[in-house]
Structures are given as structure tokens and as C-alpha cells.
Amino acid sequence: MSFAHQRPGGVSTGMRSLSARGSALEEGWRADKSAIAGAESGIGGDLLGQAFGSVYTAPGEAARLAADKVGPAMLADARVGMRCAEDYLGADEVSAASMPVGEVRA
């Protein structure tokens, strides 16, 4: 049997950091995605533009869809981690309250 012990303070600190980074990433990506869309609007419809678009559009869209998920995933992970720390502390309090106080039996 193995036992897992959590340091709720450390977990909480780490999850706050993850949440802040996820928010910053999400905000930054929104701005970058807008800039990319603006630049892409300049791709011409001439022969060269069409040739470039044929190899760029599908992978570019796949990359954008994947990047759209990163910030929200980090935020979701941070919420789950914080909830785990809270649950751990709650269970610890319940366990401590159930311990007998006073007489020690051998």
C-alpha cells in the first residue's frame, strides 16, 4: 500500500501561479490570434497566394484550434488543483476532529 500526502499550501501556491499563467497566456493568445488574422488577410488571391494558402491554411487552422485550448485547460487544471487542496484540508479537519481527546490507552 502506498500513501500520498499533500502540502496544501504548496499546492495552492502552485495552482495560483498556474492560473495566473493560464490567464496571461489566454490574453496574449487572443491578441496574437487577432494579429495573425490581420496578417493573413494580406495573403493575395493571385497564383502565389493560392499556392501558399494551399499549404498554410489547414495546418494554420489546426494550430489555432489547438492553441485556443491551452489557456482554458491551464485555468481548469488550476481550479481542480485548488479544489483538491481545499478537499484535503477539509478531510484533515474532519479527521482531526474525530480523534479522541484526553485519555490515552495503551
PDB file of C-alpha atoms in Angstrom:
ATOM      1  CA  MET A   1       0.000   0.000   0.000  1.00  0.00           C
ATOM      2  CA  SER A   2       1.234   3.498  -0.700  1.00  0.00           C
ATOM      3  CA  PHE A   3       0.254   6.754   0.923  1.00  0.00           C
ATOM      4  CA  ALA A   4       0.023  10.173  -0.650  1.00  0.00           C
ATOM      5  CA  HIS A   5       0.476  13.284   1.411  1.00  0.00           C
ATOM      6  CA  GLN A   6      -0.259  16.694   0.053  1.00  0.00           C
ATOM      7  CA  ARG A   7       1.181  20.024   1.127  1.00  0.00           C
ATOM      8  CA  PRO A   8      -1.945  22.125   0.604  1.00  0.00           C
ATOM      9  CA  GLY A   9      -0.088  25.430   0.982  1.00  0.00           C
ATOM     10  CA  GLY A  10       2.381  24.492  -1.724  1.00  0.00           C
ATOM     11  CA  VAL A  11      -0.350  23.136  -3.968  1.00  0.00           C
ATOM     12  CA  SER A  12      -2.387  26.315  -3.523  1.00  0.00           C
ATOM     13  CA  THR A  13       0.622  28.485  -4.368  1.00  0.00           C
ATOM     14  CA  GLY A  14       1.363  26.410  -7.450  1.00  0.00           C
ATOM     15  CA  MET A  15      -2.242  26.491  -8.609  1.00  0.00           C
ATOM     16  CA  ARG A  16      -2.455  30.273  -8.200  1.00  0.00           C
ATOM     17  CA  SER A  17       0.683  30.546 -10.334  1.00  0.00           C
ATOM     18  CA  LEU A  18      -0.764  28.165 -12.941  1.00  0.00           C
ATOM     19  CA  SER A  19      -3.979  30.169 -13.008  1.00  0.00           C
ATOM     20  CA  ALA A  20      -2.137  33.461 -13.478  1.00  0.00           C
ATOM     21  CA  ARG A  21      -0.043  31.987 -16.283  1.00  0.00           C
ATOM     22  CA  GLY A  22      -3.110  30.482 -17.925  1.00  0.00           C
ATOM     23  CA  SER A  23      -4.880  33.854 -17.828  1.00  0.00           C
ATOM     24  CA  ALA A  24      -1.834  35.640 -19.242  1.00  0.00           C
ATOM     25  CA  LEU A  25      -1.448  33.039 -21.968  1.00  0.00           C
ATOM     26  CA  GLU A  26      -5.120  33.257 -22.884  1.00  0.00           C
ATOM     27  CA  GLU A  27      -4.982  37.059 -23.052  1.00  0.00           C
ATOM     28  CA  GLY A  28      -1.755  37.071 -25.052  1.00  0.00           C
ATOM     29  CA  TRP A  29      -3.028  34.444 -27.461  1.00  0.00           C
ATOM     30  CA  ARG A  30      -6.195  36.447 -28.095  1.00  0.00           C
ATOM     31  CA  ALA A  31      -4.074  39.441 -29.146  1.00  0.00           C
ATOM     32  CA  ASP A  32      -1.656  37.329 -31.194  1.00  0.00           C
ATOM     33  CA  LYS A  33      -4.501  35.462 -32.888  1.00  0.00           C
ATOM     34  CA  SER A  34      -6.022  38.763 -33.923  1.00  0.00           C
ATOM     35  CA  ALA A  35      -2.667  39.953 -35.300  1.00  0.00           C
ATOM     36  CA  ILE A  36      -2.247  36.694 -37.226  1.00  0.00           C
ATOM     37  CA  ALA A  37      -5.717  37.059 -38.737  1.00  0.00           C
ATOM     38  CA  GLY A  38      -4.861  40.596 -39.794  1.00  0.00           C
ATOM     39  CA  ALA A  39      -1.654  39.465 -41.446  1.00  0.00           C
ATOM     40  CA  GLU A  40      -3.397  36.554 -43.150  1.00  0.00           C
ATOM     41  CA  SER A  41      -5.892  38.921 -44.713  1.00  0.00           C
ATOM     42  CA  GLY A  42      -2.985  40.236 -46.769  1.00  0.00           C
ATOM     43  CA  ILE A  43      -2.395  36.912 -48.476  1.00  0.00           C
ATOM     44  CA  GLY A  44      -3.298  37.605 -52.072  1.00  0.00           C
ATOM     45  CA  GLY A  45      -5.580  35.668 -54.325  1.00  0.00           C
ATOM     46  CA  ASP A  46      -3.031  35.525 -57.122  1.00  0.00           C
ATOM     47  CA  LEU A  47      -1.239  32.338 -58.123  1.00  0.00           C
ATOM     48  CA  LEU A  48       1.454  32.714 -55.450  1.00  0.00           C
ATOM     49  CA  GLY A  49      -1.117  33.477 -52.736  1.00  0.00           C
ATOM     50  CA  GLN A  50      -3.199  30.480 -53.745  1.00  0.00           C
ATOM     51  CA  ALA A  51      -0.168  28.194 -53.708  1.00  0.00           C
ATOM     52  CA  PHE A  52       0.829  29.448 -50.265  1.00  0.00           C
ATOM     53  CA  GLY A  53      -2.722  29.146 -48.944  1.00  0.00           C
ATOM     54  CA  SER A  54      -2.979  25.566 -50.122  1.00  0.00           C
ATOM     55  CA  VAL A  55      -0.178  24.503 -47.756  1.00  0.00           C
ATOM     56  CA  TYR A  56      -0.759  27.073 -44.999  1.00  0.00           C
ATOM     57  CA  THR A  57      -4.484  27.250 -44.309  1.00  0.00           C
ATOM     58  CA  ALA A  58      -5.244  23.779 -42.911  1.00  0.00           C
ATOM     59  CA  PRO A  59      -2.160  23.492 -40.642  1.00  0.00           C
ATOM     60  CA  GLY A  60      -2.609  27.113 -39.534  1.00  0.00           C
ATOM     61  CA  GLU A  61      -6.215  26.494 -38.555  1.00  0.00           C
ATOM     62  CA  ALA A  62      -5.258  23.283 -36.709  1.00  0.00           C
ATOM     63  CA  ALA A  63      -2.585  25.171 -34.768  1.00  0.00           C
ATOM     64  CA  ARG A  64      -5.045  27.938 -33.865  1.00  0.00           C
ATOM     65  CA  LEU A  65      -7.664  25.450 -32.675  1.00  0.00           C
ATOM     66  CA  ALA A  66      -5.083  23.686 -30.509  1.00  0.00           C
ATOM     67  CA  ALA A  67      -3.732  26.954 -29.107  1.00  0.00           C
ATOM     68  CA  ASP A  68      -7.276  28.093 -28.280  1.00  0.00           C
ATOM     69  CA  LYS A  69      -7.490  25.237 -25.766  1.00  0.00           C
ATOM     70  CA  VAL A  70      -4.227  25.761 -23.862  1.00  0.00           C
ATOM     71  CA  GLY A  71      -5.121  28.750 -21.652  1.00  0.00           C
ATOM     72  CA  PRO A  72      -8.555  27.385 -20.694  1.00  0.00           C
ATOM     73  CA  ALA A  73      -7.005  23.981 -19.927  1.00  0.00           C
ATOM     74  CA  MET A  74      -4.457  25.593 -17.612  1.00  0.00           C
ATOM     75  CA  LEU A  75      -7.247  27.516 -15.840  1.00  0.00           C
ATOM     76  CA  ALA A  76      -9.319  24.343 -15.481  1.00  0.00           C
ATOM     77  CA  ASP A  77      -6.323  22.431 -14.087  1.00  0.00           C
ATOM     78  CA  ALA A  78      -5.695  25.231 -11.596  1.00  0.00           C
ATOM     79  CA  ARG A  79      -9.320  25.120 -10.417  1.00  0.00           C
ATOM     80  CA  VAL A  80      -9.121  21.344  -9.952  1.00  0.00           C
ATOM     81  CA  GLY A  81      -5.816  21.632  -8.081  1.00  0.00           C
ATOM     82  CA  MET A  82      -7.220  24.299  -5.750  1.00  0.00           C
ATOM     83  CA  ARG A  83     -10.274  22.150  -5.106  1.00  0.00           C
ATOM     84  CA  CYS A  84      -8.019  19.179  -4.271  1.00  0.00           C
ATOM     85  CA  ALA A  85      -6.112  21.275  -1.727  1.00  0.00           C
ATOM     86  CA  GLU A  86      -9.380  22.506  -0.209  1.00  0.00           C
ATOM     87  CA  ASP A  87     -10.777  18.961  -0.057  1.00  0.00           C
ATOM     88  CA  TYR A  88      -7.565  17.707   1.530  1.00  0.00           C
ATOM     89  CA  LEU A  89      -7.719  20.392   4.225  1.00  0.00           C
ATOM     90  CA  GLY A  90     -11.398  19.679   4.827  1.00  0.00           C
ATOM     91  CA  ALA A  91     -10.786  15.953   5.215  1.00  0.00           C
ATOM     92  CA  ASP A  92      -7.860  16.673   7.537  1.00  0.00           C
ATOM     93  CA  GLU A  93     -10.081  18.854   9.738  1.00  0.00           C
ATOM     94  CA  VAL A  94     -12.775  16.163   9.900  1.00  0.00           C
ATOM     95  CA  SER A  95     -10.178  13.526  10.774  1.00  0.00           C
ATOM     96  CA  ALA A  96      -8.586  15.706  13.444  1.00  0.00           C
ATOM     97  CA  ALA A  97     -11.989  16.436  14.984  1.00  0.00           C
ATOM     98  CA  SER A  98     -12.759  12.722  15.203  1.00  0.00           C
ATOM     99  CA  MET A  99      -9.600  11.961  17.196  1.00  0.00           C
ATOM    100  CA  PRO A 100     -10.259  11.334  20.867  1.00  0.00           C
ATOM    101  CA  VAL A 101      -9.008  13.986  23.241  1.00  0.00           C
ATOM    102  CA  GLY A 102      -7.843  13.266  26.747  1.00  0.00           C
ATOM    103  CA  GLU A 103      -7.220   9.755  27.970  1.00  0.00           C
ATOM    104  CA  VAL A 104      -4.584   7.748  26.108  1.00  0.00           C
ATOM    105  CA  ARG A 105      -4.969   3.989  26.179  1.00  0.00           C
ATOM    106  CA  ALA A 106      -2.083   1.639  25.808  1.00  0.00           C
TER     107      ALA A 106
END
